[in-house]
Amino acid sequence: MNSTPPQLITYVDRLAGTVTGVRDLLETRLAGMFGGIHLLPYFTPFDGADAGFDPSDHTRIDPRLGTWDDVRALSGEAVVMSDVIVNHVSVESDAFQDVRRRGDASPFAAMFLTLDAVFPDGAREDDLARIYRPRPGLPFTVMELGGRKRLVWTTFTADQIDIDLRTEVAWDYLVSVIDALAGAGVTMLRLDAVGYTGKEAGTDCFMTASTDRYTQRILALAHERGMQVLLEVHGHFTQQIDIARSVDYVYDFALPPLVLHALHAHDLRPLAQWLAVRPANTITVLDTHDGIGIVDVGESDLKPGVPGLLAPAQIDALVEAIHDASGGTSRLATGAAASNLDLYQVNCTYYDAVGADDRAYLLARLIQLMVPGIPQVYYVGLFAGRNDVDLLRATGVGRDVNRHHYTPDEIAAELDRPVVRALGELLRLRAAHPAFDGDFTAELEDATGVLRWVHAEHRVELVFDVAARAFTLTATGADAGADAEVRRTVDDLLAAG
């Protein structure tokens, strides 16, 4: 296995039911595909208002999913990444419930942000209007704390109460979370929503100087415990470049829309521009538990006057192309059509975003696997899953269209589909081939490109055409299965599958 094998992103309950079930699946039907796994929130409870991102107890695994010993056993087989939800806690947490009862008399009162904590002299209209928002409206909810009505800071939903990282009681809480994860063998931390932690009067309260200080403090805590940190931030592409200089890993959130643009518009030039400047310490994704990011390639209020990787007209065309490719199902799940919406994302499975075209999908995945970084594949994407409109209608939550609950019978059936079997072969190549420890080069023109890895006598090369949705993959070296080179086309892979 090379040094940067693929990782799986998955909910425990929606894939295998328990942590032990996930481990068994990795060791059997998914053997050889992944060297790591990002377990989406499995804390107590895993099925709250925000699919686990609002735990009432972040230091305890939900007993319905397993035990810390189960996580420790999994970490003995693969690199395990877990979320540290930095910005907020559940409204149902013991600490916040104590503040609700006792107000300022609670020892946890300073842990939670209210409007006047950030604006002690009061907030003007301009102060409130400039706050950077992931969703419509102001980030406050009226709540009664100790018998007094207060404006509590709730960036995402009224079920998620923002914490004040200016206070040591908040840091005591975060240290307890990190220690619980370290004790279970977790070696990678994903900092969720950390960009919103640095609320400062006179700023837009996003990615401020305070945010950087908080991130560096968490980074030091993680490194002391032998852990690495992945920062999750959506914003202008230049911000990702800047942030990457000071943390272990950042997401390549620009890659998913740029690959879709290439496939729909037959235009690789924006991707070529990105490959020329993107940081190397990236986690590459096409899909995650959230939507397909658009802000990551466009203009942004965070960087006024600085162009994006795609022009506004190209972004509009891309969004419409995704909606058309999905038969309109992504439109049902995106924007004002669905609750818990994000302003900067399209909710859609990646397979539906390319029109459920096996050839286009495998090409998209190959581009992801060939680009430098650690590739992560979302569980729905692993199975080339379709939009779950039934789940969307049942919950009214847009992102649920890409959060299907798989039964064991469904998993068995999906793994026998040609496109899924072909993807499994590509993942095993990416996990094992020594060329990926070498040097990367890219040659991209309008609709055609070459991506290449070379390490000593080992080579993996992808020659592709996004207009024809075709490619030839060439791999050499003993780990390719023979000393001579092996060539596979998209049709070869699908036929073998």
Short mmCIF file of C-alpha atoms in Angstrom, two decimals:
data_model
loop_
_atom_site.label_atom_id
_atom_site.label_comp_id
_atom_site.label_asym_id
_atom_site.label_seq_id
_atom_site.Cartn_x
_atom_site.Cartn_y
_atom_site.Cartn_z
CA MET A 1 0.00 0.00 0.00
CA ASN A 2 1.32 3.45 -0.87
CA SER A 3 1.49 6.28 1.67
CA THR A 4 -1.78 7.97 0.69
CA PRO A 5 -4.39 5.25 0.12
CA PRO A 6 -8.06 6.18 -0.29
CA GLN A 7 -10.34 6.69 2.68
CA LEU A 8 -14.05 5.96 3.02
CA ILE A 9 -16.46 8.60 4.39
CA THR A 10 -19.53 7.07 6.00
CA TYR A 11 -22.20 7.21 8.62
CA VAL A 12 -22.07 4.12 10.79
CA ASP A 13 -25.81 3.55 10.91
CA ARG A 14 -26.51 4.21 7.22
CA LEU A 15 -23.87 1.77 5.97
CA ALA A 16 -23.48 -1.15 8.34
CA GLY A 17 -25.46 -0.41 11.49
CA THR A 18 -22.58 -0.63 13.97
CA VAL A 19 -18.88 0.19 14.15
CA THR A 20 -18.15 -3.54 14.17
CA GLY A 21 -20.27 -3.93 11.05
CA VAL A 22 -18.26 -1.21 9.30
CA ARG A 23 -15.03 -2.95 10.26
CA ASP A 24 -16.31 -6.28 8.95
CA LEU A 25 -17.31 -4.69 5.64
CA LEU A 26 -13.87 -3.10 5.22
CA GLU A 27 -12.24 -6.47 5.83
CA THR A 28 -14.49 -8.42 3.44
CA ARG A 29 -16.43 -6.91 0.54
CA LEU A 30 -14.36 -3.70 0.53
CA ALA A 31 -11.00 -5.35 1.20
CA GLY A 32 -8.03 -3.60 -0.38
CA MET A 33 -9.94 -0.45 -1.33
CA PHE A 34 -9.33 1.79 1.69
CA GLY A 35 -6.50 2.53 4.08
CA GLY A 36 -8.58 4.84 6.25
CA ILE A 37 -12.11 5.81 7.17
CA HIS A 38 -13.84 9.01 8.23
CA LEU A 39 -16.61 7.98 10.59
CA LEU A 40 -19.22 10.70 10.50
CA PRO A 41 -20.54 11.63 13.97
CA TYR A 42 -21.27 8.52 15.99
CA PHE A 43 -21.62 10.31 19.30
CA THR A 44 -24.68 10.51 21.57
CA PRO A 45 -27.06 10.81 19.85
CA PHE A 46 -26.06 10.05 16.28
CA ASP A 47 -29.57 10.79 14.99
CA GLY A 48 -30.30 14.25 16.32
CA ALA A 49 -31.60 17.24 14.40
CA ASP A 50 -28.43 17.49 12.28
CA ALA A 51 -27.51 13.83 11.64
CA GLY A 52 -25.04 13.66 14.51
CA PHE A 53 -23.51 17.11 14.20
CA ASP A 54 -25.44 18.17 17.29
CA PRO A 55 -24.41 15.61 19.93
CA SER A 56 -25.63 16.10 23.46
CA ASP A 57 -22.50 14.23 24.63
CA HIS A 58 -19.54 14.51 22.27
CA THR A 59 -17.33 12.37 24.56
CA ARG A 60 -19.51 9.26 24.44
CA ILE A 61 -20.22 6.94 21.52
CA ASP A 62 -23.90 6.22 21.01
CA PRO A 63 -24.37 2.74 22.52
CA ARG A 64 -26.66 1.78 19.64
CA LEU A 65 -23.58 1.96 17.35
CA GLY A 66 -21.00 0.32 19.58
CA THR A 67 -18.34 1.13 22.15
CA TRP A 68 -15.04 2.95 22.28
CA ASP A 69 -13.41 -0.50 22.23
CA ASP A 70 -15.05 -1.08 18.84
CA VAL A 71 -13.57 2.17 17.52
CA ARG A 72 -10.20 1.17 18.97
CA ALA A 73 -10.39 -2.18 17.17
CA LEU A 74 -11.20 -0.41 13.90
CA SER A 75 -8.28 1.97 14.39
CA GLY A 76 -6.00 -1.06 14.58
CA GLU A 77 -7.00 -1.94 11.01
CA ALA A 78 -7.24 1.50 9.36
CA VAL A 79 -6.59 5.18 9.94
CA VAL A 80 -9.70 6.54 11.67
CA MET A 81 -10.82 10.14 11.28
CA SER A 82 -13.48 11.62 13.54
CA ASP A 83 -15.17 15.00 13.79
CA VAL A 84 -14.49 17.56 16.46
CA ILE A 85 -17.54 19.82 16.30
CA VAL A 86 -15.77 23.01 17.29
CA ASN A 87 -18.39 25.71 16.80
CA HIS A 88 -21.39 24.42 18.74
CA VAL A 89 -23.03 21.83 20.98
CA SER A 90 -26.54 20.50 21.19
CA VAL A 91 -29.27 22.49 22.86
CA GLU A 92 -29.90 19.25 24.78
CA SER A 93 -26.39 19.04 26.27
CA ASP A 94 -26.19 18.90 30.06
CA ALA A 95 -24.08 22.05 30.16
CA PHE A 96 -26.52 24.19 28.17
CA GLN A 97 -29.54 22.78 29.99
CA ASP A 98 -27.87 23.87 33.23
CA VAL A 99 -27.48 27.38 31.81
CA ARG A 100 -31.14 27.39 30.82
CA ARG A 101 -32.12 26.61 34.38
CA ARG A 102 -29.62 28.75 36.29
CA GLY A 103 -28.53 31.46 33.85
CA ASP A 104 -25.40 33.32 34.92
CA ALA A 105 -25.23 31.25 38.12
CA SER A 106 -24.31 28.18 36.06
CA PRO A 107 -20.60 27.29 35.92
CA PHE A 108 -21.11 26.81 32.18
CA ALA A 109 -22.66 30.23 31.53
CA ALA A 110 -19.50 31.67 29.95
CA MET A 111 -19.23 28.71 27.55
CA PHE A 112 -22.12 29.84 25.36
CA LEU A 113 -22.31 32.86 23.08
CA THR A 114 -25.04 35.45 23.24
CA LEU A 115 -25.31 38.61 21.17
CA ASP A 116 -23.94 40.83 23.91
CA ALA A 117 -20.93 38.57 24.45
CA VAL A 118 -19.61 39.69 21.07
CA PHE A 119 -21.25 43.14 21.00
CA PRO A 120 -21.19 44.32 24.65
CA ASP A 121 -21.93 47.89 23.56
CA GLY A 122 -24.78 46.79 21.32
CA ALA A 123 -24.85 45.86 17.65
CA ARG A 124 -25.72 48.28 14.89
CA GLU A 125 -27.56 47.30 11.74
CA ASP A 126 -24.27 47.33 9.82
CA ASP A 127 -22.69 44.95 12.35
CA LEU A 128 -25.46 42.41 11.93
CA ALA A 129 -25.75 42.74 8.17
CA ARG A 130 -22.06 41.99 7.59
CA ILE A 131 -22.04 38.66 9.52
CA TYR A 132 -21.12 35.92 7.06
CA ARG A 133 -23.94 33.41 6.90
CA PRO A 134 -24.17 29.84 5.55
CA ARG A 135 -27.97 30.07 5.63
CA PRO A 136 -30.64 32.76 5.44
CA GLY A 137 -31.45 35.02 8.36
CA LEU A 138 -29.55 36.18 11.41
CA PRO A 139 -27.59 33.70 13.58
CA PHE A 140 -29.58 34.24 16.77
CA THR A 141 -32.40 32.49 18.60
CA VAL A 142 -34.41 33.95 21.48
CA MET A 143 -34.09 31.66 24.52
CA GLU A 144 -34.79 31.99 28.21
CA LEU A 145 -31.64 31.57 30.31
CA GLY A 146 -32.20 31.62 34.05
CA GLY A 147 -35.53 33.34 33.61
CA ARG A 148 -34.16 36.05 31.31
CA LYS A 149 -34.76 36.15 27.58
CA ARG A 150 -31.49 36.29 25.64
CA LEU A 151 -30.36 36.29 22.01
CA VAL A 152 -28.31 33.10 21.84
CA TRP A 153 -25.87 32.69 18.96
CA THR A 154 -27.01 29.78 16.75
CA THR A 155 -25.04 29.84 13.50
CA PHE A 156 -26.66 26.78 11.96
CA THR A 157 -29.94 25.86 13.67
CA ALA A 158 -31.73 26.59 16.92
CA ASP A 159 -30.73 23.08 18.04
CA GLN A 160 -27.01 23.95 17.87
CA ILE A 161 -25.71 26.47 20.41
CA ASP A 162 -22.43 28.25 19.58
CA ILE A 163 -19.65 28.06 22.16
CA ASP A 164 -17.30 30.87 23.18
CA LEU A 165 -13.70 29.84 22.61
CA ARG A 166 -12.51 32.93 24.45
CA THR A 167 -13.32 31.05 27.68
CA GLU A 168 -11.40 28.27 29.41
CA VAL A 169 -14.59 26.37 30.19
CA ALA A 170 -15.07 25.96 26.43
CA TRP A 171 -11.51 24.71 26.06
CA ASP A 172 -11.96 22.25 28.92
CA TYR A 173 -14.88 20.87 26.92
CA LEU A 174 -12.91 20.62 23.65
CA VAL A 175 -9.94 18.96 25.39
CA SER A 176 -12.30 16.34 26.84
CA VAL A 177 -13.57 15.59 23.33
CA ILE A 178 -10.07 15.30 21.85
CA ASP A 179 -8.92 13.09 24.73
CA ALA A 180 -11.88 10.73 24.25
CA LEU A 181 -11.05 10.35 20.55
CA ALA A 182 -7.33 9.90 21.17
CA GLY A 183 -8.08 7.22 23.73
CA ALA A 184 -10.02 5.29 21.07
CA GLY A 185 -7.10 5.32 18.63
CA VAL A 186 -8.41 8.08 16.37
CA THR A 187 -5.43 9.68 14.60
CA MET A 188 -7.09 12.27 12.34
CA LEU A 189 -9.42 15.04 13.49
CA ARG A 190 -11.77 16.89 11.17
CA LEU A 191 -12.57 20.32 12.57
CA ASP A 192 -16.19 20.93 11.69
CA ALA A 193 -17.40 24.50 11.09
CA VAL A 194 -14.26 25.96 12.67
CA GLY A 195 -14.44 28.97 10.36
CA TYR A 196 -17.40 30.32 12.35
CA THR A 197 -15.71 30.20 15.76
CA GLY A 198 -13.92 33.56 15.63
CA LYS A 199 -16.74 35.99 16.25
CA GLU A 200 -15.31 39.50 16.59
CA ALA A 201 -17.06 42.86 16.59
CA GLY A 202 -16.07 44.88 13.53
CA THR A 203 -15.62 41.80 11.33
CA ASP A 204 -17.82 39.44 9.31
CA CYS A 205 -17.26 36.86 12.10
CA PHE A 206 -15.84 34.27 9.68
CA MET A 207 -12.21 33.11 9.37
CA THR A 208 -11.03 35.94 11.57
CA ALA A 209 -7.69 36.29 13.37
CA SER A 210 -9.32 34.57 16.36
CA THR A 211 -10.24 31.60 14.18
CA ASP A 212 -6.59 31.15 13.29
CA ARG A 213 -5.53 31.29 16.94
CA TYR A 214 -8.16 28.73 17.93
CA THR A 215 -7.14 26.44 15.07
CA GLN A 216 -3.49 26.59 16.05
CA ARG A 217 -4.36 25.78 19.66
CA ILE A 218 -6.33 22.70 18.56
CA LEU A 219 -3.50 21.75 16.21
CA ALA A 220 -1.05 21.81 19.12
CA LEU A 221 -3.39 19.70 21.27
CA ALA A 222 -3.74 17.19 18.44
CA HIS A 223 -0.02 16.97 17.72
CA GLU A 224 0.72 16.41 21.42
CA ARG A 225 -1.50 13.34 21.14
CA GLY A 226 -0.04 12.07 17.85
CA MET A 227 -3.02 13.22 15.78
CA GLN A 228 -3.33 15.20 12.56
CA VAL A 229 -5.91 17.86 11.75
CA LEU A 230 -8.12 18.42 8.69
CA LEU A 231 -9.73 21.84 8.45
CA GLU A 232 -13.22 22.03 6.92
CA VAL A 233 -13.77 25.46 5.38
CA HIS A 234 -15.85 26.51 2.39
CA GLY A 235 -14.85 29.79 0.81
CA HIS A 236 -12.91 31.44 -1.98
CA PHE A 237 -10.27 29.13 -3.45
CA THR A 238 -7.44 31.46 -2.43
CA GLN A 239 -8.44 31.03 1.22
CA GLN A 240 -7.90 27.29 0.96
CA ILE A 241 -4.39 27.94 -0.35
CA ASP A 242 -3.64 30.28 2.55
CA ILE A 243 -5.08 27.98 5.20
CA ALA A 244 -3.18 24.95 3.92
CA ARG A 245 0.11 26.56 4.96
CA SER A 246 -0.75 26.32 8.65
CA VAL A 247 -2.60 22.99 9.12
CA ASP A 248 -2.00 19.34 8.30
CA TYR A 249 -4.75 19.00 5.66
CA VAL A 250 -7.47 20.99 3.91
CA TYR A 251 -10.25 19.73 1.66
CA ASP A 252 -10.01 20.22 -2.08
CA PHE A 253 -13.58 21.47 -2.30
CA ALA A 254 -12.87 23.09 -5.68
CA LEU A 255 -12.35 19.73 -7.37
CA PRO A 256 -15.99 18.46 -7.40
CA PRO A 257 -17.52 21.43 -9.29
CA LEU A 258 -14.50 21.76 -11.58
CA VAL A 259 -14.75 18.11 -12.66
CA LEU A 260 -18.49 18.52 -13.23
CA HIS A 261 -17.86 21.67 -15.24
CA ALA A 262 -15.32 19.78 -17.34
CA LEU A 263 -17.74 16.95 -18.05
CA HIS A 264 -20.78 19.14 -18.77
CA ALA A 265 -19.05 22.04 -20.59
CA HIS A 266 -16.22 19.96 -22.15
CA ASP A 267 -13.77 22.45 -20.68
CA LEU A 268 -10.71 21.47 -18.64
CA ARG A 269 -9.16 24.93 -18.50
CA PRO A 270 -10.49 25.92 -15.04
CA LEU A 271 -9.29 22.57 -13.66
CA ALA A 272 -5.87 23.20 -15.20
CA GLN A 273 -5.77 26.61 -13.53
CA TRP A 274 -6.57 25.02 -10.17
CA LEU A 275 -4.05 22.19 -10.51
CA ALA A 276 -1.34 24.78 -11.08
CA VAL A 277 -1.91 26.52 -7.73
CA ARG A 278 -3.69 24.08 -5.39
CA PRO A 279 -1.94 23.00 -2.19
CA ALA A 280 -0.50 19.49 -1.98
CA ASN A 281 -1.70 18.68 1.56
CA THR A 282 -5.28 18.07 0.55
CA ILE A 283 -8.06 15.59 1.11
CA THR A 284 -9.65 15.18 -2.31
CA VAL A 285 -13.39 14.62 -2.53
CA LEU A 286 -16.13 14.54 -5.12
CA ASP A 287 -18.93 13.99 -2.63
CA THR A 288 -19.43 14.20 1.13
CA HIS A 289 -22.37 14.16 3.56
CA ASP A 290 -23.00 17.77 2.53
CA GLY A 291 -23.84 19.11 -0.91
CA ILE A 292 -21.63 19.85 -3.90
CA GLY A 293 -19.93 23.15 -3.09
CA ILE A 294 -20.30 26.04 -5.48
CA VAL A 295 -18.82 28.90 -3.45
CA ASP A 296 -15.45 27.15 -3.61
CA VAL A 297 -15.04 27.96 -7.31
CA GLY A 298 -16.90 31.25 -7.58
CA GLU A 299 -16.53 34.85 -6.60
CA SER A 300 -17.00 35.50 -2.90
CA ASP A 301 -17.80 38.39 -0.59
CA LEU A 302 -14.92 37.03 1.47
CA LYS A 303 -12.53 38.10 -1.30
CA PRO A 304 -14.19 41.11 -2.96
CA GLY A 305 -12.92 41.84 -6.45
CA VAL A 306 -10.98 38.58 -6.79
CA PRO A 307 -12.33 36.33 -9.58
CA GLY A 308 -13.25 32.74 -8.91
CA LEU A 309 -12.15 29.69 -10.86
CA LEU A 310 -15.47 29.81 -12.69
CA ALA A 311 -17.24 32.95 -13.88
CA PRO A 312 -20.80 33.63 -12.66
CA ALA A 313 -22.30 32.55 -16.00
CA GLN A 314 -20.33 29.28 -15.87
CA ILE A 315 -21.57 28.60 -12.34
CA ASP A 316 -25.17 29.26 -13.37
CA ALA A 317 -24.76 26.87 -16.29
CA LEU A 318 -23.17 24.24 -14.03
CA VAL A 319 -25.99 24.36 -11.49
CA GLU A 320 -28.58 24.00 -14.25
CA ALA A 321 -26.59 21.15 -15.82
CA ILE A 322 -26.62 19.28 -12.50
CA HIS A 323 -30.36 19.80 -12.11
CA ASP A 324 -30.96 18.62 -15.68
CA ALA A 325 -28.65 15.61 -15.31
CA SER A 326 -30.46 14.53 -12.15
CA GLY A 327 -33.84 14.73 -13.84
CA GLY A 328 -34.76 17.63 -11.59
CA THR A 329 -34.41 15.69 -8.33
CA SER A 330 -31.49 17.86 -7.17
CA ARG A 331 -33.66 20.93 -7.65
CA LEU A 332 -36.13 19.48 -5.13
CA ALA A 333 -33.35 19.23 -2.56
CA THR A 334 -31.56 22.53 -3.07
CA GLY A 335 -32.07 26.11 -1.94
CA ALA A 336 -35.48 27.29 -0.81
CA ALA A 337 -37.01 23.97 -1.90
CA ALA A 338 -35.66 22.21 1.21
CA SER A 339 -35.14 23.03 4.87
CA ASN A 340 -31.74 23.17 6.58
CA LEU A 341 -30.49 24.61 3.31
CA ASP A 342 -27.07 25.94 2.45
CA LEU A 343 -26.73 28.92 0.19
CA TYR A 344 -23.59 27.65 -1.46
CA GLN A 345 -24.27 24.00 -2.22
CA VAL A 346 -26.27 21.82 -4.61
CA ASN A 347 -27.73 18.75 -2.92
CA CYS A 348 -27.26 15.79 -5.25
CA THR A 349 -25.40 12.50 -5.42
CA TYR A 350 -22.38 12.73 -7.68
CA TYR A 351 -23.64 9.86 -9.81
CA ASP A 352 -26.86 11.74 -10.55
CA ALA A 353 -24.88 14.94 -11.12
CA VAL A 354 -23.28 13.26 -14.17
CA GLY A 355 -26.62 11.93 -15.38
CA ALA A 356 -26.13 8.40 -14.00
CA ASP A 357 -23.65 7.86 -16.85
CA ASP A 358 -21.26 5.06 -15.86
CA ARG A 359 -18.54 6.24 -18.24
CA ALA A 360 -18.64 9.84 -17.00
CA TYR A 361 -18.76 8.67 -13.39
CA LEU A 362 -15.69 6.44 -13.66
CA LEU A 363 -13.79 9.20 -15.41
CA ALA A 364 -14.70 11.65 -12.65
CA ARG A 365 -13.53 9.18 -10.01
CA LEU A 366 -10.28 8.53 -11.88
CA ILE A 367 -9.52 12.24 -12.03
CA GLN A 368 -10.11 12.39 -8.27
CA LEU A 369 -7.88 9.35 -7.65
CA MET A 370 -5.10 10.71 -9.85
CA VAL A 371 -4.94 14.21 -8.36
CA PRO A 372 -2.38 14.58 -5.52
CA GLY A 373 -3.72 14.23 -2.00
CA ILE A 374 -5.59 11.62 0.02
CA PRO A 375 -8.77 10.64 -1.86
CA GLN A 376 -11.92 10.21 0.20
CA VAL A 377 -14.98 8.47 -1.27
CA TYR A 378 -18.39 8.94 0.29
CA TYR A 379 -20.36 5.75 0.96
CA VAL A 380 -23.21 6.72 -1.41
CA GLY A 381 -20.63 7.54 -4.09
CA LEU A 382 -18.91 4.18 -3.53
CA PHE A 383 -22.16 2.54 -4.62
CA ALA A 384 -22.82 5.06 -7.43
CA GLY A 385 -26.00 5.91 -5.56
CA ARG A 386 -29.02 7.80 -6.88
CA ASN A 387 -30.84 10.66 -5.20
CA ASP A 388 -33.03 9.32 -2.38
CA VAL A 389 -36.16 11.35 -3.07
CA ASP A 390 -38.24 9.23 -0.70
CA LEU A 391 -35.96 10.10 2.23
CA LEU A 392 -35.97 13.76 1.17
CA ARG A 393 -39.77 13.82 1.18
CA ALA A 394 -39.91 12.05 4.53
CA THR A 395 -37.56 14.48 6.30
CA GLY A 396 -37.74 17.68 4.26
CA VAL A 397 -33.96 18.03 4.71
CA GLY A 398 -32.24 18.74 1.40
CA ARG A 399 -28.98 16.99 2.19
CA ASP A 400 -30.83 13.76 2.98
CA VAL A 401 -31.17 13.22 -0.78
CA ASN A 402 -27.54 12.06 -0.59
CA ARG A 403 -27.74 10.19 2.73
CA HIS A 404 -29.41 6.90 1.90
CA HIS A 405 -29.80 4.14 4.50
CA TYR A 406 -28.39 0.95 2.93
CA THR A 407 -29.61 -2.49 3.96
CA PRO A 408 -27.25 -5.50 3.75
CA ASP A 409 -29.18 -6.79 0.73
CA GLU A 410 -28.84 -3.41 -1.02
CA ILE A 411 -25.09 -3.36 -0.37
CA ALA A 412 -24.70 -6.83 -1.85
CA ALA A 413 -26.69 -5.83 -4.94
CA GLU A 414 -24.84 -2.54 -5.40
CA LEU A 415 -21.43 -4.19 -5.17
CA ASP A 416 -22.37 -6.46 -8.08
CA ARG A 417 -23.13 -3.57 -10.45
CA PRO A 418 -20.47 -3.17 -13.19
CA VAL A 419 -19.80 0.50 -12.40
CA VAL A 420 -19.33 -0.23 -8.69
CA ARG A 421 -17.10 -3.23 -9.35
CA ALA A 422 -15.01 -1.10 -11.73
CA LEU A 423 -14.69 1.64 -9.12
CA GLY A 424 -13.55 -0.97 -6.60
CA GLU A 425 -10.79 -2.04 -8.99
CA LEU A 426 -9.66 1.56 -9.39
CA LEU A 427 -9.63 2.09 -5.63
CA ARG A 428 -7.49 -1.01 -5.14
CA LEU A 429 -5.04 0.26 -7.77
CA ARG A 430 -4.86 3.64 -6.03
CA ALA A 431 -4.32 1.97 -2.66
CA ALA A 432 -1.56 -0.39 -3.77
CA HIS A 433 0.42 1.05 -6.65
CA PRO A 434 3.83 2.51 -5.68
CA ALA A 435 3.75 5.12 -8.46
CA PHE A 436 1.55 7.28 -6.22
CA ASP A 437 4.54 7.83 -3.92
CA GLY A 438 6.35 9.53 -6.80
CA ASP A 439 5.99 12.66 -8.93
CA PHE A 440 2.79 13.97 -10.48
CA THR A 441 2.39 15.83 -13.77
CA ALA A 442 -0.70 17.14 -15.57
CA GLU A 443 -1.23 18.20 -19.17
CA LEU A 444 -4.72 19.57 -19.76
CA GLU A 445 -6.14 21.28 -22.82
CA ASP A 446 -9.70 22.12 -23.85
CA ALA A 447 -11.34 18.71 -23.48
CA THR A 448 -8.39 16.31 -23.30
CA GLY A 449 -5.84 15.65 -20.66
CA VAL A 450 -3.08 13.46 -19.30
CA LEU A 451 -2.48 12.87 -15.59
CA ARG A 452 0.64 10.91 -14.70
CA TRP A 453 2.45 9.51 -11.65
CA VAL A 454 6.01 8.17 -11.87
CA HIS A 455 8.10 6.60 -9.11
CA ALA A 456 11.33 4.86 -10.19
CA GLU A 457 10.22 2.21 -12.70
CA HIS A 458 6.58 2.50 -11.67
CA ARG A 459 4.09 4.58 -13.64
CA VAL A 460 0.34 5.18 -13.71
CA GLU A 461 -1.02 7.34 -16.54
CA LEU A 462 -4.53 8.49 -17.37
CA VAL A 463 -5.27 9.79 -20.87
CA PHE A 464 -8.82 11.09 -21.16
CA ASP A 465 -11.38 13.08 -23.11
CA VAL A 466 -14.19 14.73 -21.15
CA ALA A 467 -16.26 15.38 -24.28
CA ALA A 468 -16.21 11.71 -25.31
CA ARG A 469 -16.30 10.59 -21.65
CA ALA A 470 -13.54 8.14 -22.48
CA PHE A 471 -10.15 7.27 -21.05
CA THR A 472 -7.24 4.87 -21.16
CA LEU A 473 -5.52 3.96 -17.90
CA THR A 474 -2.01 2.55 -18.08
CA ALA A 475 -0.21 1.07 -15.07
CA THR A 476 3.24 -0.49 -14.89
CA GLY A 477 5.32 -2.24 -12.28
CA ALA A 478 4.88 -5.37 -10.25
CA ASP A 479 2.02 -3.95 -8.21
CA ALA A 480 0.07 -3.36 -11.41
CA GLY A 481 -0.16 -7.12 -11.76
CA ALA A 482 2.70 -7.66 -14.20
CA ASP A 483 6.14 -6.34 -15.02
CA ALA A 484 4.81 -5.12 -18.36
CA GLU A 485 2.28 -2.33 -18.60
CA VAL A 486 -1.43 -2.99 -18.27
CA ARG A 487 -3.89 -0.82 -20.21
CA ARG A 488 -7.57 -0.50 -19.45
CA THR A 489 -10.20 1.61 -21.17
CA VAL A 490 -13.48 2.64 -19.63
CA ASP A 491 -15.21 0.00 -21.72
CA ASP A 492 -12.75 -2.66 -20.50
CA LEU A 493 -13.45 -1.78 -16.89
CA LEU A 494 -17.22 -1.83 -17.30
CA ALA A 495 -17.13 -5.09 -19.25
CA ALA A 496 -14.96 -6.72 -16.58
CA GLY A 497 -17.33 -5.45 -13.94
#
